[in-house]
Amino acid sequence: MLIIENLTKIYDNGFMALDNISLEIPDGQFVAIIGLSGSGKSTLLRCINRLVQPTKGRIIWNGIDITAATDDELRQIRRRIGMVFQQFNLVRRSSVLTNVLAGRLGYINPVFSLLNYYPPQEKQRAMAALERVGISEKAYNRASALSGGQQQRVGIARTLMQNPEMMLADEPVASLDPATSHSVMKYLELLNREDGITILCSLHFLSLARAYSQRVIALKDGKLEFDGLPKDIDNDRFKQIYGEDAVEVEIH
Ligand SMILES: Nc1ncnc2c1ncn2[C@@H]1O[C@H](COP(=O)(O)OP(=O)(O)OP(=O)(O)O)[C@@H](O)[C@H]1O
Ligand SMILES: [Mg+2]
């Protein structure tokens, strides 16, 4: 269970990006976070693993107070939380396999990565992670030679090397076309279903949230505007979240 209590983030310039957010997210839930650009989606995700320091409030994960964690504790916590980014954040000139192996840093001796030597069992693990996202045949390609959707699947395989209990995905498909978006989202869905990984995923399109999430959280100007089932976002709700002029775009 992830418990977020009265979370507020005020950036150094005085801007309040999150305003008193409280949420309880049970283990194994697939949660979509939606809202206009600037509504606070990234700030919320980044507060959870403290890439951004919360100003007020508490974040408790399975009994551990993340907000009060020491640097050492934070390192342990971050091992169990995978991050997936919009821009994939791969080392483009390295092979797919090397990129996935980088997900094990923090677990294995850093000398291995300096020498670009990894024990066979680590390579097997990386290959298995690539198989999970249907891309093992690309293991020895350069990351830069892959399409955007394939690169994002490598990004997901890399986080699998941490054995994550939770994944924070910040607009993982925002750089991809609609068809490719589904090819990435379906793997997040698979990992949620088969491994029970809790997924918090910010998305631009409500249709994607409807297709993949069990619960939608909508932010507006840093406030919690909606928290409920995807099917309960009707036309009125949609306009409350996105504004009167917004039109819903379906993504097929
Ligand atoms: N380091 C910072 N310093 C000051 N203000 C910031 C900082 N980072 C973000 N903000 C502001 O906080 C608000 C929320 O930003 P955030 O990146 O969380 O929004 P978002 O919902 O992820 O937007 P997008 O959909 O564009 O990614 C924005 O108004 C942004 O300008
Ligand atoms: Mg963002």
Short mmCIF file of C-alpha atoms and ligand atoms in Angstrom, two decimals:
data_model
loop_
_atom_site.label_atom_id
_atom_site.label_comp_id
_atom_site.label_asym_id
_atom_site.label_seq_id
_atom_site.Cartn_x
_atom_site.Cartn_y
_atom_site.Cartn_z
CA MET A 1 0.00 0.00 0.00
CA LEU A 2 1.22 3.45 -0.92
CA ILE A 3 -0.21 6.17 1.28
CA ILE A 4 0.17 9.78 0.29
CA GLU A 5 -0.89 12.19 3.03
CA ASN A 6 -1.40 15.91 2.47
CA LEU A 7 1.42 16.11 -0.04
CA THR A 8 2.36 19.65 -1.03
CA LYS A 9 5.22 20.74 -3.24
CA ILE A 10 6.26 24.36 -3.46
CA TYR A 11 9.25 24.87 -5.76
CA ASP A 12 12.06 27.28 -4.79
CA ASN A 13 10.52 30.05 -6.88
CA GLY A 14 7.39 29.86 -4.71
CA PHE A 15 5.24 27.99 -7.25
CA MET A 16 2.86 25.49 -5.67
CA ALA A 17 2.91 22.47 -7.99
CA LEU A 18 1.06 20.09 -5.64
CA ASP A 19 -1.56 21.27 -3.20
CA ASN A 20 -2.46 18.94 -0.34
CA ILE A 21 -2.81 15.64 -2.22
CA SER A 22 -3.97 12.57 -0.29
CA LEU A 23 -4.25 9.13 -1.89
CA GLU A 24 -4.14 5.47 -0.96
CA ILE A 25 -2.94 3.08 -3.63
CA PRO A 26 -3.18 -0.64 -2.90
CA ASP A 27 -0.44 -2.99 -4.08
CA GLY A 28 -0.93 -4.26 -7.61
CA GLN A 29 -3.14 -1.43 -8.85
CA PHE A 30 -2.66 0.13 -12.31
CA VAL A 31 -3.26 3.84 -11.82
CA ALA A 32 -3.32 6.42 -14.59
CA ILE A 33 -2.50 10.03 -13.75
CA ILE A 34 -4.00 12.53 -16.12
CA GLY A 35 -4.27 16.31 -16.31
CA LEU A 36 -3.23 19.24 -18.43
CA SER A 37 0.39 20.14 -18.98
CA GLY A 38 1.64 21.77 -15.78
CA SER A 39 -1.00 20.16 -13.56
CA GLY A 40 1.66 18.42 -11.45
CA LYS A 41 1.80 14.85 -12.82
CA SER A 42 5.60 14.64 -13.02
CA THR A 43 6.00 16.41 -9.69
CA LEU A 44 3.74 13.84 -8.02
CA LEU A 45 5.59 10.87 -9.54
CA ARG A 46 8.96 12.36 -8.68
CA CYS A 47 7.98 13.08 -5.07
CA ILE A 48 7.22 9.38 -4.62
CA ASN A 49 10.86 8.37 -5.07
CA ARG A 50 12.08 11.75 -3.86
CA LEU A 51 13.68 12.91 -7.05
CA VAL A 52 11.71 15.97 -5.96
CA GLN A 53 11.66 16.78 -2.23
CA PRO A 54 8.13 17.23 -0.91
CA THR A 55 7.53 20.48 0.96
CA LYS A 56 4.83 19.11 3.27
CA GLY A 57 3.05 15.85 3.85
CA ARG A 58 4.10 12.22 4.06
CA ILE A 59 4.51 9.31 1.68
CA ILE A 60 4.36 5.91 3.34
CA TRP A 61 5.04 2.79 1.32
CA ASN A 62 4.41 -0.58 2.95
CA GLY A 63 5.05 0.94 6.35
CA ILE A 64 8.19 2.85 5.37
CA ASP A 65 8.10 6.63 5.54
CA ILE A 66 9.74 7.60 2.23
CA THR A 67 9.60 11.28 3.16
CA ALA A 68 11.73 10.64 6.25
CA ALA A 69 14.15 8.13 4.69
CA THR A 70 17.90 8.66 5.06
CA ASP A 71 20.10 8.53 1.95
CA ASP A 72 20.88 4.87 2.66
CA GLU A 73 17.24 3.95 3.13
CA LEU A 74 16.35 5.89 0.01
CA ARG A 75 18.81 3.84 -2.03
CA GLN A 76 17.13 0.65 -0.81
CA ILE A 77 13.68 2.04 -1.56
CA ARG A 78 14.64 3.18 -5.05
CA ARG A 79 15.87 -0.30 -5.92
CA ARG A 80 12.31 -1.49 -5.51
CA ILE A 81 10.78 1.29 -7.60
CA GLY A 82 11.32 1.25 -11.35
CA MET A 83 11.21 4.47 -13.36
CA VAL A 84 10.21 4.75 -16.99
CA PHE A 85 10.69 8.06 -18.78
CA GLN A 86 9.15 9.74 -21.80
CA GLN A 87 12.54 10.08 -23.49
CA PHE A 88 13.55 6.45 -22.69
CA ASN A 89 16.91 7.63 -21.22
CA LEU A 90 18.95 4.87 -22.88
CA VAL A 91 22.65 5.08 -23.64
CA ARG A 92 22.09 5.23 -27.37
CA ARG A 93 25.51 4.08 -28.54
CA SER A 94 25.51 1.04 -26.23
CA SER A 95 23.86 -2.25 -27.05
CA VAL A 96 20.35 -3.07 -25.94
CA LEU A 97 21.74 -5.76 -23.62
CA THR A 98 24.20 -3.35 -21.98
CA ASN A 99 21.38 -0.88 -21.41
CA VAL A 100 19.28 -3.54 -19.72
CA LEU A 101 22.23 -4.71 -17.61
CA ALA A 102 22.60 -1.13 -16.36
CA GLY A 103 19.33 -1.73 -14.49
CA ARG A 104 21.27 -4.05 -12.19
CA LEU A 105 23.66 -1.35 -11.04
CA GLY A 106 23.29 -1.09 -7.33
CA TYR A 107 23.03 -4.87 -7.19
CA ILE A 108 26.24 -5.97 -8.87
CA ASN A 109 29.84 -4.93 -8.53
CA PRO A 110 30.29 -1.63 -10.42
CA VAL A 111 33.66 -2.89 -11.72
CA PHE A 112 31.74 -5.24 -14.02
CA SER A 113 30.09 -2.33 -15.77
CA LEU A 114 33.37 -0.40 -16.02
CA LEU A 115 34.94 -3.36 -17.77
CA ASN A 116 31.72 -4.05 -19.66
CA TYR A 117 31.92 -7.59 -18.31
CA TYR A 118 28.87 -9.15 -16.71
CA PRO A 119 28.53 -12.59 -15.12
CA PRO A 120 26.61 -15.06 -17.31
CA GLN A 121 23.68 -15.25 -14.90
CA GLU A 122 23.28 -11.47 -15.16
CA LYS A 123 23.21 -11.71 -18.96
CA GLN A 124 20.61 -14.44 -18.73
CA ARG A 125 18.55 -12.24 -16.49
CA ALA A 126 18.79 -9.38 -18.97
CA MET A 127 17.80 -11.65 -21.85
CA ALA A 128 14.82 -12.90 -19.84
CA ALA A 129 13.78 -9.27 -19.19
CA LEU A 130 14.01 -8.55 -22.92
CA GLU A 131 11.90 -11.62 -23.61
CA ARG A 132 9.23 -10.32 -21.26
CA VAL A 133 8.85 -7.25 -23.47
CA GLY A 134 9.09 -9.25 -26.69
CA ILE A 135 12.37 -7.84 -27.92
CA SER A 136 15.15 -10.34 -27.13
CA GLU A 137 16.14 -10.59 -30.80
CA LYS A 138 17.41 -7.00 -30.58
CA ALA A 139 19.78 -7.69 -27.65
CA TYR A 140 22.96 -7.04 -29.63
CA ASN A 141 21.73 -4.05 -31.63
CA ARG A 142 22.73 -0.55 -30.70
CA ALA A 143 19.94 1.13 -28.76
CA SER A 144 19.95 3.99 -31.30
CA ALA A 145 19.03 1.54 -34.08
CA LEU A 146 15.67 0.75 -32.47
CA SER A 147 12.35 2.46 -33.06
CA GLY A 148 10.87 4.61 -30.30
CA GLY A 149 8.47 1.90 -29.17
CA GLN A 150 11.25 -0.67 -29.07
CA GLN A 151 13.49 1.72 -27.11
CA GLN A 152 10.76 2.22 -24.54
CA ARG A 153 10.41 -1.55 -24.19
CA VAL A 154 14.16 -1.68 -23.51
CA GLY A 155 13.55 1.01 -20.87
CA ILE A 156 10.93 -1.22 -19.26
CA ALA A 157 13.21 -4.29 -19.45
CA ARG A 158 15.93 -2.24 -17.72
CA THR A 159 13.64 -1.51 -14.77
CA LEU A 160 12.69 -5.21 -14.60
CA MET A 161 16.31 -5.93 -13.66
CA GLN A 162 15.56 -4.26 -10.32
CA ASN A 163 12.71 -6.68 -9.58
CA PRO A 164 10.53 -3.65 -8.94
CA GLU A 165 7.44 -3.81 -6.77
CA MET A 166 6.23 -0.52 -8.21
CA MET A 167 6.81 1.31 -11.47
CA LEU A 168 6.55 5.05 -11.94
CA ALA A 169 6.07 5.75 -15.63
CA ASP A 170 6.08 9.44 -16.56
CA GLU A 171 4.33 9.75 -19.93
CA PRO A 172 5.99 6.60 -21.24
CA VAL A 173 4.22 6.85 -24.59
CA ALA A 174 4.04 10.62 -25.13
CA SER A 175 6.75 10.50 -27.83
CA LEU A 176 5.12 7.63 -29.70
CA ASP A 177 2.40 7.36 -32.30
CA PRO A 178 -0.94 5.81 -31.28
CA ALA A 179 -0.30 2.29 -32.61
CA THR A 180 3.14 2.14 -31.02
CA SER A 181 1.74 3.52 -27.76
CA HIS A 182 -0.39 0.40 -27.44
CA SER A 183 2.60 -1.84 -28.14
CA VAL A 184 4.30 -0.32 -25.07
CA MET A 185 1.25 -0.02 -22.80
CA LYS A 186 0.32 -3.66 -23.28
CA TYR A 187 3.63 -4.71 -21.74
CA LEU A 188 3.08 -2.49 -18.71
CA GLU A 189 -0.34 -4.10 -18.42
CA LEU A 190 1.20 -7.56 -18.69
CA LEU A 191 3.73 -6.87 -15.93
CA ASN A 192 0.99 -5.48 -13.75
CA ARG A 193 -1.17 -8.55 -14.30
CA GLU A 194 1.45 -11.28 -14.21
CA ASP A 195 3.90 -9.91 -11.64
CA GLY A 196 1.49 -7.79 -9.62
CA ILE A 197 3.70 -4.72 -10.05
CA THR A 198 1.91 -1.56 -8.93
CA ILE A 199 1.93 0.90 -11.82
CA LEU A 200 1.55 4.66 -11.63
CA CYS A 201 1.57 5.99 -15.12
CA SER A 202 0.96 9.53 -16.32
CA LEU A 203 -0.75 9.73 -19.69
CA HIS A 204 -1.84 12.48 -22.02
CA PHE A 205 -4.81 10.69 -23.51
CA LEU A 206 -7.85 9.71 -21.51
CA SER A 207 -8.52 6.93 -24.00
CA LEU A 208 -5.23 5.27 -23.02
CA ALA A 209 -6.11 5.66 -19.34
CA ARG A 210 -9.48 4.04 -20.07
CA ALA A 211 -7.90 1.17 -21.98
CA TYR A 212 -5.26 0.21 -19.43
CA SER A 213 -5.87 1.56 -15.94
CA GLN A 214 -8.07 0.36 -13.13
CA ARG A 215 -8.18 3.79 -11.58
CA VAL A 216 -7.74 7.33 -12.83
CA ILE A 217 -6.35 10.21 -10.82
CA ALA A 218 -6.75 13.62 -12.39
CA LEU A 219 -4.76 16.64 -11.29
CA LYS A 220 -5.67 20.24 -12.00
CA ASP A 221 -3.41 23.09 -10.91
CA GLY A 222 -1.77 20.75 -8.40
CA LYS A 223 -5.04 19.69 -6.82
CA LEU A 224 -6.76 16.31 -6.92
CA GLU A 225 -9.65 16.90 -9.30
CA PHE A 226 -10.85 13.33 -9.74
CA ASP A 227 -10.06 9.94 -8.28
CA GLY A 228 -12.15 7.03 -9.48
CA LEU A 229 -12.95 4.55 -12.16
CA PRO A 230 -12.10 5.38 -15.78
CA LYS A 231 -15.71 4.74 -16.80
CA ASP A 232 -16.95 7.44 -14.42
CA ILE A 233 -15.27 10.22 -16.39
CA ASP A 234 -18.24 11.46 -18.35
CA ASN A 235 -18.40 14.56 -20.51
CA ASP A 236 -18.88 16.90 -17.56
CA ARG A 237 -16.01 15.39 -15.60
CA PHE A 238 -13.84 15.56 -18.69
CA LYS A 239 -14.51 19.29 -19.05
CA GLN A 240 -13.81 19.86 -15.35
CA ILE A 241 -10.43 18.18 -15.70
CA TYR A 242 -9.32 19.56 -19.04
CA GLY A 243 -11.34 22.79 -19.34
CA GLU A 244 -14.47 23.80 -21.23
CA ASP A 245 -12.80 24.02 -24.63
CA ALA A 246 -11.16 20.61 -24.53
CA VAL A 247 -12.26 17.91 -26.95
CA GLU A 248 -11.67 14.29 -26.24
CA VAL A 249 -9.36 12.68 -28.76
CA GLU A 250 -9.61 8.96 -29.17
CA ILE A 251 -6.40 7.10 -29.78
CA HIS A 252 -6.84 3.87 -31.69
N1 LIG B 1 12.00 22.96 -10.78
C1 LIG B 1 10.88 23.71 -10.87
N2 LIG B 1 10.86 24.97 -10.42
C2 LIG B 1 9.75 25.73 -10.49
N3 LIG B 1 8.57 25.32 -11.01
C3 LIG B 1 8.53 24.06 -11.49
C4 LIG B 1 9.67 23.19 -11.45
N4 LIG B 1 9.32 22.01 -12.01
C5 LIG B 1 8.03 22.14 -12.38
N5 LIG B 1 7.55 23.36 -12.06
C6 LIG B 1 6.19 23.85 -12.30
O1 LIG B 1 5.29 23.05 -11.57
C7 LIG B 1 4.11 22.81 -12.32
C8 LIG B 1 3.87 21.33 -12.46
O2 LIG B 1 4.90 20.79 -13.27
P1 LIG B 1 4.92 19.26 -13.68
O3 LIG B 1 6.14 19.06 -14.49
O4 LIG B 1 4.73 18.42 -12.47
O5 LIG B 1 3.61 19.18 -14.59
P2 LIG B 1 3.11 18.01 -15.55
O6 LIG B 1 1.68 17.76 -15.21
O7 LIG B 1 4.04 16.85 -15.47
O8 LIG B 1 3.18 18.69 -16.98
P3 LIG B 1 3.51 18.02 -18.44
O9 LIG B 1 2.24 17.35 -18.89
O10 LIG B 1 3.85 19.21 -19.29
O11 LIG B 1 4.65 17.09 -18.26
C9 LIG B 1 4.30 23.53 -13.67
O12 LIG B 1 3.65 24.76 -13.63
C10 LIG B 1 5.80 23.71 -13.75
O13 LIG B 1 6.12 24.86 -14.47
MG MG B 2 5.29 15.93 -16.83
#
